[in-house]
Coordinates of C-alpha atoms and ligand atoms in Angstrom, one line a residue:
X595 CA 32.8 12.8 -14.6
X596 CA 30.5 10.7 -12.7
X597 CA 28.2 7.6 -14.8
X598 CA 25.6 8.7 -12.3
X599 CA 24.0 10.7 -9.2
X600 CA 22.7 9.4 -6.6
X601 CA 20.0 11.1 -4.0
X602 CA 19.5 10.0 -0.9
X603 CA 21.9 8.0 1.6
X604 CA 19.6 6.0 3.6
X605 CA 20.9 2.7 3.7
X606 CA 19.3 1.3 0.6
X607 CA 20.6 4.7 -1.0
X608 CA 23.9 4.0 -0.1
X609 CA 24.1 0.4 -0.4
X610 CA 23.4 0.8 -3.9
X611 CA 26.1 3.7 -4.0
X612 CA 28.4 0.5 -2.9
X613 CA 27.3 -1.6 -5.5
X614 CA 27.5 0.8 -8.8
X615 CA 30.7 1.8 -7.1
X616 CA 31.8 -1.6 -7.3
X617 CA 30.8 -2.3 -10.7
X618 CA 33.3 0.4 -12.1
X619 CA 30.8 2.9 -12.5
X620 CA 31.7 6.7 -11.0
X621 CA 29.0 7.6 -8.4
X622 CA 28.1 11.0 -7.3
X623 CA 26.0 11.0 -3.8
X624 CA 24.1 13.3 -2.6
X625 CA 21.8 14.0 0.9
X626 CA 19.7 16.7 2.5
X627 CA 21.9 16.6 5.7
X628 CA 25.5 17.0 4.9
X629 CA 26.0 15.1 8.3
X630 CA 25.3 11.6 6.4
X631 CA 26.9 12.3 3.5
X632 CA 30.4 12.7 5.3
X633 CA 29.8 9.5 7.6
X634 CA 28.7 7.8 4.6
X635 CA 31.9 9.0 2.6
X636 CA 34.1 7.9 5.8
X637 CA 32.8 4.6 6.5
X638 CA 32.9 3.8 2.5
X639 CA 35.1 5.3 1.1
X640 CA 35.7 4.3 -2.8
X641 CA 37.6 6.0 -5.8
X642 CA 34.6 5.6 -7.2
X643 CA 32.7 7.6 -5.1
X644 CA 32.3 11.1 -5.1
X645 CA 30.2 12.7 -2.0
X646 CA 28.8 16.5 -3.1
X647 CA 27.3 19.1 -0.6
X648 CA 25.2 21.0 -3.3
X649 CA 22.9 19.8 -5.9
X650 CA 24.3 22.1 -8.3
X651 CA 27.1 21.1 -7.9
X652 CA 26.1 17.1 -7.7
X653 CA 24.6 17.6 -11.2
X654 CA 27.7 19.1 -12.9
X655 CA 29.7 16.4 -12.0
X656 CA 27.3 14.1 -14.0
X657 CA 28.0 13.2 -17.8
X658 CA 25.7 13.6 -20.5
X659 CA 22.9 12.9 -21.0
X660 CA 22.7 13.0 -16.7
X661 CA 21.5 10.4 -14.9
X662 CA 20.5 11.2 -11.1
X663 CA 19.2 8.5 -9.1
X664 CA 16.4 9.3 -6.3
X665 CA 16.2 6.8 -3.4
X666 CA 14.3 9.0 -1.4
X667 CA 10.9 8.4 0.5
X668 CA 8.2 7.6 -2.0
X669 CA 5.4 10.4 -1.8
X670 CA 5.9 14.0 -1.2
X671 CA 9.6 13.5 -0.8
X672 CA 10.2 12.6 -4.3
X673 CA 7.8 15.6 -5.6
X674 CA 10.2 17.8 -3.5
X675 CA 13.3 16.7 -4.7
X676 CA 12.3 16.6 -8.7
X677 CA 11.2 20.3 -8.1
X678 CA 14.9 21.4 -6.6
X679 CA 16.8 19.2 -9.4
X680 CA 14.5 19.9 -12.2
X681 CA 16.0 23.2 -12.7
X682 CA 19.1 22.0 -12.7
X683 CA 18.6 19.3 -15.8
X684 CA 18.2 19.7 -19.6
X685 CA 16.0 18.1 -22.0
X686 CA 17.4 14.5 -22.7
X687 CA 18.6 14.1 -18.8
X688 CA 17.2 11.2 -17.0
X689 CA 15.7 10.9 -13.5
X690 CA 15.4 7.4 -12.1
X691 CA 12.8 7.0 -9.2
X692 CA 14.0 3.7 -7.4
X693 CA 11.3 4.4 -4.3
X694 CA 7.9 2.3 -3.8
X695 CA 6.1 5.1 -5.9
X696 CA 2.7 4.5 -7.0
X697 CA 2.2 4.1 -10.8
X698 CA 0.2 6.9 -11.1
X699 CA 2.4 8.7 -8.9
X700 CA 5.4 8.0 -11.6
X701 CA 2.9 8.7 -15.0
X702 CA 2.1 11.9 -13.4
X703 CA 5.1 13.2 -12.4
X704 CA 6.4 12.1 -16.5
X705 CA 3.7 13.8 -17.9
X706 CA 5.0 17.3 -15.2
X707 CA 8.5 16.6 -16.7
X708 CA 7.1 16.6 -20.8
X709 CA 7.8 19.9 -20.6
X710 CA 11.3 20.8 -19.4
X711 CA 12.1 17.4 -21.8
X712 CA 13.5 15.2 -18.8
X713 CA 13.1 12.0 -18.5
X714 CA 11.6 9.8 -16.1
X715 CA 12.2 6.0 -14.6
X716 CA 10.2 4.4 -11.8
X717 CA 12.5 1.9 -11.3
X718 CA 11.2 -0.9 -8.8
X719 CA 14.2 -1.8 -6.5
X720 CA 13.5 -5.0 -4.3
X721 CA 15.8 -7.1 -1.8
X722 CA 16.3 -5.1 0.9
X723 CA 19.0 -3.8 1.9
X724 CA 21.4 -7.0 1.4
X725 CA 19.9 -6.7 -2.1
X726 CA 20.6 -3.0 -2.8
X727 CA 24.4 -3.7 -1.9
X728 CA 24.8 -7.3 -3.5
X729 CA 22.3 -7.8 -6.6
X730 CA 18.3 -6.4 -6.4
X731 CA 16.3 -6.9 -8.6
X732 CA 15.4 -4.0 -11.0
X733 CA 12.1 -3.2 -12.7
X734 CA 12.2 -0.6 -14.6
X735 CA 9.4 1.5 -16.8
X736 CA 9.4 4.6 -18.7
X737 CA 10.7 5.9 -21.7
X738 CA 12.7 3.0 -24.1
X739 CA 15.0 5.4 -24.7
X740 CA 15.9 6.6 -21.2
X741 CA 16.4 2.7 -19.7
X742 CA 18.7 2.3 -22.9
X743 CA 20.9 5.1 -21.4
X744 CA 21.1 3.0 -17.9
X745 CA 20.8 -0.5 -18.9
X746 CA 24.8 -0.8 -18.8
X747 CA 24.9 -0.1 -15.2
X748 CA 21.6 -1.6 -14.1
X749 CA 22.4 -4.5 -15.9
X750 CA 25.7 -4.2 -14.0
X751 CA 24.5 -4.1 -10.5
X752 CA 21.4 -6.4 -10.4
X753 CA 21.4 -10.1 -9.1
X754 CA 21.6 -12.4 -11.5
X755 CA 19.7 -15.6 -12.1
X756 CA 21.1 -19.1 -12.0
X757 CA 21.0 -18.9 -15.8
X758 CA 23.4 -16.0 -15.3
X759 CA 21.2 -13.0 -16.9
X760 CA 20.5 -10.3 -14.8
X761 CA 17.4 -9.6 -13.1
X762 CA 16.5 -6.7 -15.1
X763 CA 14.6 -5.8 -18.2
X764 CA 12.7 -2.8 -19.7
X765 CA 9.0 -3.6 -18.5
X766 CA 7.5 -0.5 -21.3
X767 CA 6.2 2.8 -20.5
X768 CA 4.6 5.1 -17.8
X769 CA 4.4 3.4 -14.4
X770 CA 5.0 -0.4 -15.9
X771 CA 8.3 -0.3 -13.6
X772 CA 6.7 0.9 -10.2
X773 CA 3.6 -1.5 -11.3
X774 CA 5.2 -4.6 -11.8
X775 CA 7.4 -3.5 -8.1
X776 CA 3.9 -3.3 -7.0
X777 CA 1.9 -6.5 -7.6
X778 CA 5.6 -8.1 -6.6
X779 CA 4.9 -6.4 -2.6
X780 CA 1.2 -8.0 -3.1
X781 CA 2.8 -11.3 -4.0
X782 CA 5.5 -10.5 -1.0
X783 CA 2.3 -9.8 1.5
X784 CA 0.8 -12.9 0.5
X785 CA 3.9 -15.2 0.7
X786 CA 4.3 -14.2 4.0
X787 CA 1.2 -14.6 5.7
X788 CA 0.7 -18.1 3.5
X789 CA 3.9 -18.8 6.0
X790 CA 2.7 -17.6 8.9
X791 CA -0.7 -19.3 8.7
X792 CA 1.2 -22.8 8.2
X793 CA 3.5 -21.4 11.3
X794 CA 0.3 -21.1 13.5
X795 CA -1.8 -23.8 12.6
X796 CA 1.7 -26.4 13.4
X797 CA 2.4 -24.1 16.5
X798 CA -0.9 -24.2 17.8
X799 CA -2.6 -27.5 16.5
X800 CA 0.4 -29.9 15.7
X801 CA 2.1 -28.4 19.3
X802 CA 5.8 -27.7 17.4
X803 CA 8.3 -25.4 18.7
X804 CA 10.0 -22.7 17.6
X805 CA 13.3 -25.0 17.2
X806 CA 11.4 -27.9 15.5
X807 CA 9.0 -25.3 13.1
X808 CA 12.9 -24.1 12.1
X809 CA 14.3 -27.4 11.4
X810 CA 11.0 -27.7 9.3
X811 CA 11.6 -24.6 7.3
X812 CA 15.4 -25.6 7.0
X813 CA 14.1 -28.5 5.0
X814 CA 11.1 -27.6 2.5
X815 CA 13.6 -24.8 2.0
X816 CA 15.7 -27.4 0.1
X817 CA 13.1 -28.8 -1.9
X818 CA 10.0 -27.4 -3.5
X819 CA 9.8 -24.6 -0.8
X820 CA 12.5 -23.2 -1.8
X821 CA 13.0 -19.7 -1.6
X822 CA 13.6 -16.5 0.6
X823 CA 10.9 -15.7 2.3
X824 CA 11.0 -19.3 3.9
X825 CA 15.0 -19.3 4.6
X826 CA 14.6 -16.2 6.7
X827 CA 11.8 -17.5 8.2
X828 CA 13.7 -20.5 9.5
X829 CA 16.8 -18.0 10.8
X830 CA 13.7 -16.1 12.6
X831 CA 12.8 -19.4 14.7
X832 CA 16.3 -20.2 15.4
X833 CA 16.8 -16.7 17.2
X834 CA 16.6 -16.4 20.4
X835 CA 16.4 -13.6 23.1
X836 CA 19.9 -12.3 23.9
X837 CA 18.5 -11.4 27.6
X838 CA 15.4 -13.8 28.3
X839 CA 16.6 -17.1 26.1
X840 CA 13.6 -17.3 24.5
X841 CA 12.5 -18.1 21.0
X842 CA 12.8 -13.6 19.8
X843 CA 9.5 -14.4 17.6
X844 CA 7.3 -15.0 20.9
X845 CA 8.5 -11.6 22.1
X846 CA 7.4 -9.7 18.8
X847 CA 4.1 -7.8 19.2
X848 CA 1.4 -9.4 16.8
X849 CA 0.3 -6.6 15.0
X850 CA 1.8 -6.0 11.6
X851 CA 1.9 -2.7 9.9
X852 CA 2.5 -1.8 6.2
X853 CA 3.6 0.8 3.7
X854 CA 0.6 0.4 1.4
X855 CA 1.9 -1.6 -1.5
X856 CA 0.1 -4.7 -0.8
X857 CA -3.1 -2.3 -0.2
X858 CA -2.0 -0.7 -3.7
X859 CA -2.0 -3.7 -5.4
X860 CA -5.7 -4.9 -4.1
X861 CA -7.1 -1.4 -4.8
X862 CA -5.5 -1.3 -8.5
X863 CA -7.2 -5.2 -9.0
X864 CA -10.6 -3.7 -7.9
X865 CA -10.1 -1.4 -10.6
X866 CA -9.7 -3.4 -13.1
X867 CA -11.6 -6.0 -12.4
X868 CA -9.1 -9.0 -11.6
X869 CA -9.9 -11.0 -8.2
X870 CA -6.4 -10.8 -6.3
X871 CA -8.0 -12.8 -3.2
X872 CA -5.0 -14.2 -1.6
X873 CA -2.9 -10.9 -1.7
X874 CA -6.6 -9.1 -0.1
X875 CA -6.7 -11.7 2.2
X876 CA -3.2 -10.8 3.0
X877 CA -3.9 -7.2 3.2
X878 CA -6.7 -7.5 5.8
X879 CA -4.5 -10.0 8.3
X880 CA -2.5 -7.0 8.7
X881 CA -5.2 -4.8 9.1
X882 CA -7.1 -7.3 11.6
X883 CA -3.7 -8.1 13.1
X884 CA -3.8 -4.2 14.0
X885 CA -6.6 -4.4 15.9
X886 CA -4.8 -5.9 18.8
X887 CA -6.8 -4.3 22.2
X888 CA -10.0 -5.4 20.4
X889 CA -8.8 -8.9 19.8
X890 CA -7.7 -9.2 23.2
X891 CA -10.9 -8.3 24.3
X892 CA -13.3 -10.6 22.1
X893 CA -10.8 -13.6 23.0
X894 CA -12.7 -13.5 26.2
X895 CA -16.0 -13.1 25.2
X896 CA -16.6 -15.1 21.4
X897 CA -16.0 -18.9 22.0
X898 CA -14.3 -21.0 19.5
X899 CA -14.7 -25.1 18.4
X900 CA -14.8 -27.5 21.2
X901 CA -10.8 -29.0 21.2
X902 CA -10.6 -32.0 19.2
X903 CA -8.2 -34.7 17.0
X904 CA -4.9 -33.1 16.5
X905 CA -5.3 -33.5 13.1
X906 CA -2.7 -36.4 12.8
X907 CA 0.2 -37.2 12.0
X908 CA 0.1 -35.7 8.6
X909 CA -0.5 -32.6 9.8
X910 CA 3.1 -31.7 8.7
X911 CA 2.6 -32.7 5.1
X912 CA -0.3 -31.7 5.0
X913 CA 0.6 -27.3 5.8
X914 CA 3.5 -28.4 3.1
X915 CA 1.4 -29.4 0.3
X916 CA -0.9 -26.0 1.2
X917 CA 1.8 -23.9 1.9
X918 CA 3.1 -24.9 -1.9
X919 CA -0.5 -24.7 -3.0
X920 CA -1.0 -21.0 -1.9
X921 CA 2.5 -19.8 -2.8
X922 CA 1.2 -20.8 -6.2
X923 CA -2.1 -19.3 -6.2
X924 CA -0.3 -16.2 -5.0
X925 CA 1.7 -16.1 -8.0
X926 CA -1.1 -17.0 -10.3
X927 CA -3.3 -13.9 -9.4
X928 CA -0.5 -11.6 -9.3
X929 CA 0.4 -12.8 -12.6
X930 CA -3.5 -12.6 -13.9
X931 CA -3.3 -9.1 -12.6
X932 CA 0.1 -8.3 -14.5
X933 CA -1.9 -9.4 -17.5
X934 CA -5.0 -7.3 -17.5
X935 CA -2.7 -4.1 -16.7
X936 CA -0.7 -4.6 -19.7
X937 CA -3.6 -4.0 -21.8
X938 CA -5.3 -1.4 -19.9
X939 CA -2.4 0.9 -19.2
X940 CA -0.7 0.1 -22.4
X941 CA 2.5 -2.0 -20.6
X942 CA 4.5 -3.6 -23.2
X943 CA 6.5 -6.7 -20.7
X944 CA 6.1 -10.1 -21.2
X945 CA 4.8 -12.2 -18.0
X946 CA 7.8 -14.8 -18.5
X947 CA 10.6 -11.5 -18.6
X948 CA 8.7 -10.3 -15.3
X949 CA 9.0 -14.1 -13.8
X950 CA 12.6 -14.2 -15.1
X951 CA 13.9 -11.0 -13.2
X952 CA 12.3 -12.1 -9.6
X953 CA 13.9 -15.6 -10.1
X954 CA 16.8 -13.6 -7.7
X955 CA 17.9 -10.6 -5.7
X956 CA 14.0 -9.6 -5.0
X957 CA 12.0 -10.5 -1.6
X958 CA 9.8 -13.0 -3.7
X959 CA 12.2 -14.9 -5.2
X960 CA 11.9 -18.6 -5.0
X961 CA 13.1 -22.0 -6.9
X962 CA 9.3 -22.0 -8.1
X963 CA 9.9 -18.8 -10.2
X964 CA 11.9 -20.4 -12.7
X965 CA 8.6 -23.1 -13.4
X966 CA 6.6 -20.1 -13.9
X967 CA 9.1 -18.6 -16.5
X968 CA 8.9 -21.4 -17.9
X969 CA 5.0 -21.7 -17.9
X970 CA 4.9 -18.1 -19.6
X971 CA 7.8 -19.0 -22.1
X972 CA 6.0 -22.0 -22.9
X973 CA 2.7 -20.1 -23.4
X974 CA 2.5 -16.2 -23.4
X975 CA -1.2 -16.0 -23.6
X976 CA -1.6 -18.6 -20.9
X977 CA -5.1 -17.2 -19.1
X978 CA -4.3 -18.7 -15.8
X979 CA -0.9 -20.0 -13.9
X980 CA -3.1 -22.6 -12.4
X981 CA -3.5 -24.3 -16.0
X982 CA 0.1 -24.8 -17.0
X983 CA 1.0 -28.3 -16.7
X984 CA 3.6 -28.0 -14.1
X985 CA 1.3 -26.5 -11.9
X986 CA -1.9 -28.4 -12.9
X987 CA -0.2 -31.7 -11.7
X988 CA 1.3 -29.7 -8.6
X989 CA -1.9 -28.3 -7.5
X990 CA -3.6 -31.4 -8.1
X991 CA -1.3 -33.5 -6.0
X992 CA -1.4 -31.2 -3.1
X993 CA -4.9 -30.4 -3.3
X994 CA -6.3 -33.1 -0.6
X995 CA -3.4 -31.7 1.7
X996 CA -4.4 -28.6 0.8
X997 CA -8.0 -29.0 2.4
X998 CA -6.8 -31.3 5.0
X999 CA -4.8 -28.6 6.3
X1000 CA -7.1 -25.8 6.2
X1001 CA -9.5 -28.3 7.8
X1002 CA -7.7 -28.5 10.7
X1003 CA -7.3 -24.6 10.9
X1004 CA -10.9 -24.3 11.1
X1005 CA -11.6 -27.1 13.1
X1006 CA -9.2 -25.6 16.1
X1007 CA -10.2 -22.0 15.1
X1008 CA -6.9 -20.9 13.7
X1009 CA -7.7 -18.6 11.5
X1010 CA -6.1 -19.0 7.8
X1011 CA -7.4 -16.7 5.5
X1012 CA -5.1 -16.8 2.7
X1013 CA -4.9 -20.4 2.6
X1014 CA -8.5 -20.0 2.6
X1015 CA -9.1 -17.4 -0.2
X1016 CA -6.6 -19.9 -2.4
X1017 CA -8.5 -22.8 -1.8
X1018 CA -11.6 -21.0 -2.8
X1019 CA -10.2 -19.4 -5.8
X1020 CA -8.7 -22.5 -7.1
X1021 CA -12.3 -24.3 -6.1
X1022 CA -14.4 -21.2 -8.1
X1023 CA -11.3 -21.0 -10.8
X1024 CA -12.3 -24.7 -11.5
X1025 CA -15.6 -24.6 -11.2
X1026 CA -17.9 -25.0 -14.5
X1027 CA -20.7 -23.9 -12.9
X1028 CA -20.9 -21.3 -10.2
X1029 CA -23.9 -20.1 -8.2
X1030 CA -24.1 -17.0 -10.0
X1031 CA -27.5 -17.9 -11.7
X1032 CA -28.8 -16.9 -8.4
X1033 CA -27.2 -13.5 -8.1
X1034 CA -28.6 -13.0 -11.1
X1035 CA -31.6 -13.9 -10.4
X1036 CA -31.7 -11.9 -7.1
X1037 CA -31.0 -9.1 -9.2
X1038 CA -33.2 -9.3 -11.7
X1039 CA -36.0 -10.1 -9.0
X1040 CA -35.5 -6.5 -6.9
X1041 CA -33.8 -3.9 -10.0
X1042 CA -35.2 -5.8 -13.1
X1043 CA -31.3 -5.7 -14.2
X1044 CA -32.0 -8.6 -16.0
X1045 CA -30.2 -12.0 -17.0
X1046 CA -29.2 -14.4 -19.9
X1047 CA -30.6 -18.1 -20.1
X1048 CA -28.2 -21.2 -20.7
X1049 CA -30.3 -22.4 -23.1
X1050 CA -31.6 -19.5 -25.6
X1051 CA -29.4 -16.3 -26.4
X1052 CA -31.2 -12.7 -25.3
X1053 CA -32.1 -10.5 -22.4
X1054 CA -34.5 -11.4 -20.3
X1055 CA -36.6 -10.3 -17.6
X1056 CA -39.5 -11.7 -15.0
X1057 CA -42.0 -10.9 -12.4
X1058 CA -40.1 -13.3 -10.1
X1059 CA -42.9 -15.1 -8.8
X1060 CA -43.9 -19.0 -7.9
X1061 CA -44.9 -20.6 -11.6
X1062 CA -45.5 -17.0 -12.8
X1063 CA -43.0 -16.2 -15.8
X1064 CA -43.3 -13.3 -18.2
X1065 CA -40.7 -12.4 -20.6
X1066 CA -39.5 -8.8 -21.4
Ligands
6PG2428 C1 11.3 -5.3 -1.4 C2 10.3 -4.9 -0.4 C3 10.3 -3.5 0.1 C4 9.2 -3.2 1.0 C5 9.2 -3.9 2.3 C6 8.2 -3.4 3.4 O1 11.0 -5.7 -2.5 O2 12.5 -5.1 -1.1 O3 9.0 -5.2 -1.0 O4 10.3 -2.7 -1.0 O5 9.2 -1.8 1.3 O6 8.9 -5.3 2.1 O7 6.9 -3.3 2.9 P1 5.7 -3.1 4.0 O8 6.2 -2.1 5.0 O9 4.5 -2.6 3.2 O10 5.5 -4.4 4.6

């Protein structure tokens, strides 16, 4: 008898066939065209793989209580599949969603399965497809119960931290697994363009090429840098063009497109009330990015600044220290975000577990993650990344680079909006006073909505006119 089913043999589907079939678990796969399953089961084959033609007869291979893993599309695809297996299960079996499901998605489709008494996982899966076969990360949610039944295997297959623990724990109930995957993508969009904004302002302002921008990633990917997002970022400038020589990168169209997590995870923030600016920031490059004829054509007509300084010889240090500065801020929001869902949807995970699993195997994974475990460890109730003393002193120290950098940016119009939207969250974060006294104000002056005083408590309200005051 197989330890599980798996749905689904696109490549993360079968990578992570590879992997549980490594791990001495029994595998049964399973996909919609027969075609794939047999070229999968011939370029792979394993003992510990079975390949089934029929769902029926995928789920009697399966031991009890079953365990049938879906790694199909997220969205209407998964609904379709749950209603052909469902069926097929009994109350105690256990679907595992490892797609890019929305929360809601996953506590809807729970509350749907109540009734035949099957469980179900959203299991966030990220690394990619080197991930899937070598070590993902794994953040699961649903019922307690259920995970306990798969821990032994997911704890089995997921990467595992330089501490040697396995990037996986039970993140609590409903949607917490698929949540947690999704503020991870918001950190992942905001990471990257972070990267790409210090890649454009050294490209265009500092004058470096493609070769030297690798050579720098090479390095801060050895020190504080460190991480995945800016290794593969310094393969990417070290590849060239197979037929024109040149640097591949400069031959990529600039318009980047998305799946919707990153939008997910701004959407979800304006719900609940948690300002997520660098990861909306990073959202709305892609969508501006997108807009490629129309940017073409306002190049021509909307000037930008008159060429000046090159902005030094620091220049380098400088998109370092902001580079490290907005990689933290990126963290920090997700993080706040992590926080207010817990207690509005009634997630149960502790911010330094959700650190710990994403120290490896996940897109977001850098050396930094381990400091912000650390932070959490230190301080579960911590309000704000930004405050822990690691990353006080860090953001301190960088801070003048920081500016310096963005500076420049705007100087030589290169546009850097996430480094921006950090800066200014750090700078409003920090701020004692904000100009929010006006807003009020403004308000109160053309709805009446009224405003507290700094110096008396109560509700108050005025005809808001030149040395005329009246209190309501
Ligand atoms: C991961 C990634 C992955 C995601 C891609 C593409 O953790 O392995 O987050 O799940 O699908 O990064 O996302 P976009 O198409 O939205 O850029």
């Amino acid at each position: 008898m197989a330890s599980i089913g798996l749905i689904g043999l696109g490549v993360m589907g079968q990578n992570l066939a590879r992997n549980i079939a490594r791990r001495g678990f029994q595998v049964a796969v399973y996909n919609r065209t027969r075609a794939k399953t047999e070229t999968f089961a011939r370029h792979h084959p394993h003992p510990n793989i079975i390949p089934t033609y029929a769902l029926d007869d995928l789920v009697a291979r399966l031991e009890r209580p079953r365990r049938l893993l879906l790694m199909v599309k997220a969205g209407a695809a998964v609904d379709a599949v749950i209603a052909q297996v469902r069926p097929l299960l009994e109350p105690g079996d256990i679907l595992i969603d490892g797609g890019n499901s929305h929360f809601a998605d996953t506590e809807r489709r729970q509350r749907e399965l109540a009734a035949p008494g099957v469980h179900l996982l959203g299991v966030g899966i990220s690394g990619g497809e080197e991930g899937a076969l070598r070590g993902p990360s794994l953040m699961p949610g649903g019922p307690e119960e259920a995970y306990e039944a798969v821990a032994p295997i997911f704890e089995a297959i997921a990467a595992r931290a330089g501490d040697g623990r396995p990037c996986v724990t039970y993140l609590g109930p409903g949607g917490a697994g698929h949540y947690v995957k999704m503020v991870h993508n918001g950190i992942e969009y905001a990471l990257m363009q972070a990267i790409a904004e210090g890649y454009d302002v050294l490209r265009q302002v500092g004058g470096l090429a493609p070769d030297h921008l690798a050579a720098l990633f090479e390095e801060w990917n050895r020190a504080e840098l460190a991480s995945f997002l800016v290794e593969i970022t310094a393969h990417i400038l070290r590849t060239r063009d197979p037929e024109t020589g040149r640097p591949l990168v400069d031959l990529v169209l600039d318009r980047a497109r998305q799946k919707g997590t990153g939008k997910w995870t701004s959407q979800e923030a304006l719900d609940v009330g948690v300002p997520v600016p660098a990861i909306t920031s990073a959202v709305e490059a892609r969508f501006l990015s997108a807009l490629k004829e129309e940017r073409v054509r306002a190049a021509k007509l909307l000037p930008g600044p008159a060429p000046e300084a090159k902005g030094g010889m620091h220049l380098i240090e400088h998109v370092r220290e902001a580079l490290f500065a907005t990689m933290v801020v990126a963290y920090a929001q997700g993080m706040a975000l992590l926080r207010a869902a817990a207690s509005e949807h009634g997630y149960t995970y502790r911010l330094a577990d959700v650190a710990a699993i994403w120290r490896a195997g996940c897109i977001i994974r850098a050396a930094l993650l381990e400091e912000i475990r650390h932070a959490f460890a230190e301080e579960p109730e911590l309000p704000n990344l930004m405050l822990a003393p690691f990353f006080r002193h860090a953001l301190a120290a960088r801070q003048q680079g920081w500016r310096t950098a963005l500076t420049v940016g705007v100087n030589h119009g290169v546009p850097m909006p996430v480094t921006a939207a950090s800066l200014a969250y750090y700078d409003s974060y920090r701020s004692a006073h904000l100009p929010a006294n006006l807003i009020q104000a403004q308000r109160d002056y053309f709805g009446a909505h009224t405003y507290e005083r700094v110096d008396r408590p109560g509700t108050f309200h005025t005809v808001w006119h030149p040395n005329t005051a009246s209190q309501a």
